[in-house]
PDB file of C-alpha atoms and ligand atoms in Angstrom:
ATOM      1  CA  MET A   1     187.646 112.213 101.937  1.00  0.00           C
ATOM      2  CA  GLU A   2     189.803 110.727  99.218  1.00  0.00           C
ATOM      3  CA  GLU A   3     191.104 112.955  96.502  1.00  0.00           C
ATOM      4  CA  LYS A   4     189.529 112.150  93.153  1.00  0.00           C
ATOM      5  CA  THR A   5     191.632 111.547  90.106  1.00  0.00           C
ATOM      6  CA  PHE A   6     190.634 111.893  86.493  1.00  0.00           C
ATOM      7  CA  ASP A   7     190.459 108.102  86.234  1.00  0.00           C
ATOM      8  CA  ASP A   8     187.904 107.958  89.060  1.00  0.00           C
ATOM      9  CA  GLU A   9     185.686 110.381  87.190  1.00  0.00           C
ATOM     10  CA  VAL A  10     185.856 108.318  84.021  1.00  0.00           C
ATOM     11  CA  VAL A  11     184.752 105.101  85.722  1.00  0.00           C
ATOM     12  CA  ASN A  12     182.253 106.803  88.040  1.00  0.00           C
ATOM     13  CA  GLU A  13     180.061 108.117  85.282  1.00  0.00           C
ATOM     14  CA  PRO A  14     176.404 107.595  86.122  1.00  0.00           C
ATOM     15  CA  ASN A  15     175.897 105.679  82.893  1.00  0.00           C
ATOM     16  CA  MET A  16     178.034 102.767  84.141  1.00  0.00           C
ATOM     17  CA  ARG A  17     174.857 100.957  85.189  1.00  0.00           C
ATOM     18  CA  ASP A  18     173.360 101.482  81.738  1.00  0.00           C
ATOM     19  CA  MET A  19     176.589 100.399  80.097  1.00  0.00           C
ATOM     20  CA  VAL A  20     176.877  97.092  81.947  1.00  0.00           C
ATOM     21  CA  VAL A  21     173.166  96.342  81.452  1.00  0.00           C
ATOM     22  CA  LYS A  22     173.553  96.986  77.723  1.00  0.00           C
ATOM     23  CA  ARG A  23     176.657  94.794  77.532  1.00  0.00           C
ATOM     24  CA  MET A  24     174.789  91.937  79.182  1.00  0.00           C
ATOM     25  CA  GLU A  25     171.833  92.401  76.822  1.00  0.00           C
ATOM     26  CA  GLU A  26     174.214  92.240  73.880  1.00  0.00           C
ATOM     27  CA  ARG A  27     175.369  88.898  75.288  1.00  0.00           C
ATOM     28  CA  GLY A  28     171.754  87.709  75.535  1.00  0.00           C
ATOM     29  CA  VAL A  29     170.818  88.355  79.162  1.00  0.00           C
ATOM     30  CA  THR A  30     168.308  90.819  80.615  1.00  0.00           C
ATOM     31  CA  LEU A  31     167.929  91.923  84.233  1.00  0.00           C
ATOM     32  CA  VAL A  32     164.384  90.503  84.163  1.00  0.00           C
ATOM     33  CA  GLU A  33     165.813  87.040  83.420  1.00  0.00           C
ATOM     34  CA  ILE A  34     168.306  87.417  86.266  1.00  0.00           C
ATOM     35  CA  ALA A  35     165.477  88.545  88.583  1.00  0.00           C
ATOM     36  CA  GLU A  36     163.582  85.373  87.642  1.00  0.00           C
ATOM     37  CA  LEU A  37     166.522  83.303  88.933  1.00  0.00           C
ATOM     38  CA  THR A  38     166.486  85.341  92.138  1.00  0.00           C
ATOM     39  CA  TYR A  39     162.737  84.846  92.509  1.00  0.00           C
ATOM     40  CA  ASN A  40     163.116  81.075  92.196  1.00  0.00           C
ATOM     41  CA  LEU A  41     165.888  81.067  94.801  1.00  0.00           C
ATOM     42  CA  GLN A  42     163.884  83.021  97.399  1.00  0.00           C
ATOM     43  CA  ALA A  43     160.149  82.471  96.736  1.00  0.00           C
ATOM     44  CA  LYS A  44     160.082  79.263  98.785  1.00  0.00           C
ATOM     45  CA  TYR A  45     161.321  81.134 101.855  1.00  0.00           C
ATOM     46  CA  ILE A  46     159.376  84.386 101.391  1.00  0.00           C
ATOM     47  CA  PRO A  47     155.799  83.709 100.177  1.00  0.00           C
ATOM     48  CA  GLU A  48     154.992  87.425  99.797  1.00  0.00           C
ATOM     49  CA  LEU A  49     158.008  88.007  97.521  1.00  0.00           C
ATOM     50  CA  SER A  50     157.193  89.557  94.140  1.00  0.00           C
ATOM     51  CA  ARG A  51     159.118  89.451  90.875  1.00  0.00           C
ATOM     52  CA  GLU A  52     159.170  93.277  90.915  1.00  0.00           C
ATOM     53  CA  SER A  53     160.934  93.239  94.255  1.00  0.00           C
ATOM     54  CA  CYS A  54     163.500  90.757  92.882  1.00  0.00           C
ATOM     55  CA  LEU A  55     164.156  93.074  89.947  1.00  0.00           C
ATOM     56  CA  GLU A  56     164.707  95.990  92.344  1.00  0.00           C
ATOM     57  CA  HIS A  57     167.318  93.975  94.225  1.00  0.00           C
ATOM     58  CA  VAL A  58     169.013  92.939  90.961  1.00  0.00           C
ATOM     59  CA  GLU A  59     169.085  96.653  90.036  1.00  0.00           C
ATOM     60  CA  ARG A  60     170.672  97.411  93.394  1.00  0.00           C
ATOM     61  CA  VAL A  61     173.382  94.786  92.778  1.00  0.00           C
ATOM     62  CA  VAL A  62     174.341  96.200  89.363  1.00  0.00           C
ATOM     63  CA  THR A  63     174.833  99.696  90.790  1.00  0.00           C
ATOM     64  CA  LYS A  64     177.803  98.443  92.859  1.00  0.00           C
ATOM     65  CA  ARG A  65     181.186  99.358  91.473  1.00  0.00           C
ATOM     66  CA  GLU A  66     182.822  95.945  92.172  1.00  0.00           C
ATOM     67  CA  VAL A  67     179.921  94.248  90.407  1.00  0.00           C
ATOM     68  CA  GLN A  68     180.166  96.513  87.372  1.00  0.00           C
ATOM     69  CA  ASN A  69     183.909  95.903  87.176  1.00  0.00           C
ATOM     70  CA  ALA A  70     183.452  92.130  87.338  1.00  0.00           C
ATOM     71  CA  ILE A  71     180.791  92.272  84.586  1.00  0.00           C
ATOM     72  CA  LEU A  72     182.978  94.395  82.304  1.00  0.00           C
ATOM     73  CA  THR A  73     186.025  92.183  82.847  1.00  0.00           C
ATOM     74  CA  GLY A  74     184.298  88.838  82.415  1.00  0.00           C
ATOM     75  CA  LEU A  75     182.276  89.774  79.358  1.00  0.00           C
ATOM     76  CA  GLU A  76     185.343  91.278  77.717  1.00  0.00           C
ATOM     77  CA  LEU A  77     187.281  88.022  78.116  1.00  0.00           C
ATOM     78  CA  ASP A  78     184.418  85.987  76.598  1.00  0.00           C
ATOM     79  CA  ILE A  79     184.241  88.383  73.643  1.00  0.00           C
ATOM     80  CA  LEU A  80     188.017  88.478  73.099  1.00  0.00           C
ATOM     81  CA  ALA A  81     188.149  84.669  73.169  1.00  0.00           C
ATOM     82  CA  GLU A  82     185.377  84.470  70.536  1.00  0.00           C
ATOM     83  CA  LYS A  83     187.249  86.938  68.332  1.00  0.00           C
ATOM     84  CA  GLY A  84     190.441  84.891  68.640  1.00  0.00           C
ATOM     85  CA  ASN A  85     192.198  87.746  70.420  1.00  0.00           C
ATOM     86  CA  VAL A  86     193.323  85.635  73.380  1.00  0.00           C
ATOM     87  CA  SER A  87     196.542  83.634  73.059  1.00  0.00           C
ATOM     88  CA  GLU A  88     196.907  79.919  73.756  1.00  0.00           C
ATOM     89  CA  PRO A  89     196.548  78.018  75.982  1.00  0.00           C
ATOM     90  CA  LEU A  90     194.009  80.430  77.502  1.00  0.00           C
ATOM     91  CA  ARG A  91     191.912  80.723  74.349  1.00  0.00           C
ATOM     92  CA  THR A  92     191.129  76.996  74.193  1.00  0.00           C
ATOM     93  CA  MET A  93     190.400  76.898  77.922  1.00  0.00           C
ATOM     94  CA  LEU A  94     187.892  79.737  77.535  1.00  0.00           C
ATOM     95  CA  MET A  95     186.302  78.502  74.293  1.00  0.00           C
ATOM     96  CA  ASP A  96     185.894  74.959  75.693  1.00  0.00           C
ATOM     97  CA  ASP A  97     184.819  76.215  79.157  1.00  0.00           C
ATOM     98  CA  TYR A  98     187.521  73.969  80.582  1.00  0.00           C
ATOM     99  CA  GLY A  99     186.300  72.582  83.914  1.00  0.00           C
ATOM    100  CA  LEU A 100     189.536  73.094  85.824  1.00  0.00           C
ATOM    101  CA  TYR A 101     190.045  76.698  84.668  1.00  0.00           C
ATOM    102  CA  GLY A 102     188.118  78.082  87.655  1.00  0.00           C
ATOM    103  CA  VAL A 103     188.950  81.783  87.258  1.00  0.00           C
ATOM    104  CA  ASP A 104     185.424  82.449  85.932  1.00  0.00           C
ATOM    105  CA  GLU A 105     183.955  81.326  89.265  1.00  0.00           C
ATOM    106  CA  VAL A 106     186.564  83.277  91.210  1.00  0.00           C
ATOM    107  CA  LEU A 107     185.777  86.499  89.341  1.00  0.00           C
ATOM    108  CA  ALA A 108     182.064  85.951  90.006  1.00  0.00           C
ATOM    109  CA  LEU A 109     182.785  85.659  93.729  1.00  0.00           C
ATOM    110  CA  ALA A 110     183.666  89.359  93.659  1.00  0.00           C
ATOM    111  CA  ILE A 111     179.959  89.891  92.943  1.00  0.00           C
ATOM    112  CA  VAL A 112     178.632  87.423  95.509  1.00  0.00           C
ATOM    113  CA  ASN A 113     181.014  88.858  98.094  1.00  0.00           C
ATOM    114  CA  VAL A 114     179.132  92.163  98.176  1.00  0.00           C
ATOM    115  CA  TYR A 115     176.265  90.658 100.210  1.00  0.00           C
ATOM    116  CA  GLY A 116     178.025  88.107 102.397  1.00  0.00           C
ATOM    117  CA  SER A 117     177.734  84.413 103.071  1.00  0.00           C
ATOM    118  CA  ILE A 118     174.134  83.614 102.001  1.00  0.00           C
ATOM    119  CA  GLY A 119     175.208  84.621  98.523  1.00  0.00           C
ATOM    120  CA  PHE A 120     177.890  81.916  98.408  1.00  0.00           C
ATOM    121  CA  THR A 121     175.395  79.138  99.130  1.00  0.00           C
ATOM    122  CA  ASN A 122     172.971  80.401  96.491  1.00  0.00           C
ATOM    123  CA  PHE A 123     175.754  80.826  93.946  1.00  0.00           C
ATOM    124  CA  GLY A 124     176.941  77.245  94.449  1.00  0.00           C
ATOM    125  CA  TYR A 125     173.384  75.975  94.176  1.00  0.00           C
ATOM    126  CA  ILE A 126     172.410  77.663  90.910  1.00  0.00           C
ATOM    127  CA  ASP A 127     175.814  76.939  89.381  1.00  0.00           C
ATOM    128  CA  LYS A 128     175.038  73.227  89.889  1.00  0.00           C
ATOM    129  CA  VAL A 129     171.328  73.192  89.006  1.00  0.00           C
ATOM    130  CA  LYS A 130     171.562  75.748  86.140  1.00  0.00           C
ATOM    131  CA  PRO A 131     167.927  76.884  86.123  1.00  0.00           C
ATOM    132  CA  GLY A 132     166.275  79.173  83.536  1.00  0.00           C
ATOM    133  CA  ILE A 133     168.588  81.438  81.586  1.00  0.00           C
ATOM    134  CA  LEU A 134     171.662  79.619  82.961  1.00  0.00           C
ATOM    135  CA  LYS A 135     170.703  76.430  81.110  1.00  0.00           C
ATOM    136  CA  LYS A 136     170.333  78.445  77.900  1.00  0.00           C
ATOM    137  CA  LEU A 137     173.730  80.111  78.390  1.00  0.00           C
ATOM    138  CA  ASP A 138     175.346  76.766  79.145  1.00  0.00           C
ATOM    139  CA  LEU A 139     174.003  75.177  75.938  1.00  0.00           C
ATOM    140  CA  GLU A 140     174.783  78.258  73.849  1.00  0.00           C
ATOM    141  CA  GLY A 141     178.344  78.298  75.226  1.00  0.00           C
ATOM    142  CA  LYS A 142     178.860  74.798  73.834  1.00  0.00           C
ATOM    143  CA  GLU A 143     178.115  76.021  70.290  1.00  0.00           C
ATOM    144  CA  LYS A 144     181.087  76.431  68.001  1.00  0.00           C
ATOM    145  CA  GLY A 145     182.595  79.908  68.091  1.00  0.00           C
ATOM    146  CA  LYS A 146     180.570  80.959  71.159  1.00  0.00           C
ATOM    147  CA  CYS A 147     182.022  81.644  74.605  1.00  0.00           C
ATOM    148  CA  ASN A 148     179.857  82.133  77.714  1.00  0.00           C
ATOM    149  CA  THR A 149     182.526  80.977  80.135  1.00  0.00           C
ATOM    150  CA  PHE A 150     182.474  84.124  82.272  1.00  0.00           C
ATOM    151  CA  LEU A 151     178.915  85.227  81.476  1.00  0.00           C
ATOM    152  CA  ASP A 152     177.132  82.267  83.098  1.00  0.00           C
ATOM    153  CA  ASP A 153     178.972  82.714  86.393  1.00  0.00           C
ATOM    154  CA  ILE A 154     178.391  86.458  86.361  1.00  0.00           C
ATOM    155  CA  VAL A 155     174.657  85.994  85.797  1.00  0.00           C
ATOM    156  CA  GLY A 156     174.445  83.333  88.527  1.00  0.00           C
ATOM    157  CA  ALA A 157     176.402  85.549  90.904  1.00  0.00           C
ATOM    158  CA  ILE A 158     174.180  88.604  90.328  1.00  0.00           C
ATOM    159  CA  ALA A 159     171.077  86.455  90.956  1.00  0.00           C
ATOM    160  CA  ALA A 160     172.655  84.994  94.102  1.00  0.00           C
ATOM    161  CA  ALA A 161     173.734  88.407  95.387  1.00  0.00           C
ATOM    162  CA  ALA A 162     170.218  89.782  94.832  1.00  0.00           C
ATOM    163  CA  ALA A 163     168.783  86.753  96.677  1.00  0.00           C
ATOM    164  CA  SER A 164     171.136  87.482  99.521  1.00  0.00           C
ATOM    165  CA  SER A 165     170.119  91.151  99.551  1.00  0.00           C
ATOM    166  CA  ILE A 166     166.460  90.055  99.802  1.00  0.00           C
ATOM    167  CA  ALA A 167     167.230  87.562 102.579  1.00  0.00           C
ATOM    168  CA  HIS A 168     168.917  90.319 104.605  1.00  0.00           C
ATOM    169  CA  LYS A 169     165.954  92.621 104.099  1.00  0.00           C
ATOM    170  CA  PHE A 170     163.355  90.041 105.208  1.00  0.00           C
ATOM    171  CA  ALA A 171     165.459  88.562 108.033  1.00  0.00           C
TER     172      ALA A 171
HETATM  173 MG1   MG B   1     181.703  79.483  83.723  1.00  0.00          MG
END
């Protein structure tokens, strides 16, 4: 067993799940809305799937350390960009959600990665189609002074990872 350091204890606090859920809510996204994305990804394959079950899988995803770290990092960058605390040229890239930036998608892959390859397909799909809450985040991100550059990919990735978790369970 690995020796624990003080730093490990700080980041391993049981309230990390609550903290990341609260941060996402402050940015306008609830787990229920993410579960709705997951439901729409999987309901056509699993007729007996319930929204409650989707929410349980979303909950499972946000208890993973890598996922929590990706959420904290991405949301922080969106917030710092909005506050003007990111230097150029990065600030403009983040505020304008510059198409060739790409690091937002790469960070989100850390989330998708937790449940393997089905997650990648689902992530690509909802990133293109932008259903439900993703459409709202996309439009809101285009408003002046608002930055959802990392948030939309994080939300899509959590939904995709939960869909993947469900697919593994029912396979
Ligand atoms: Mg993005």
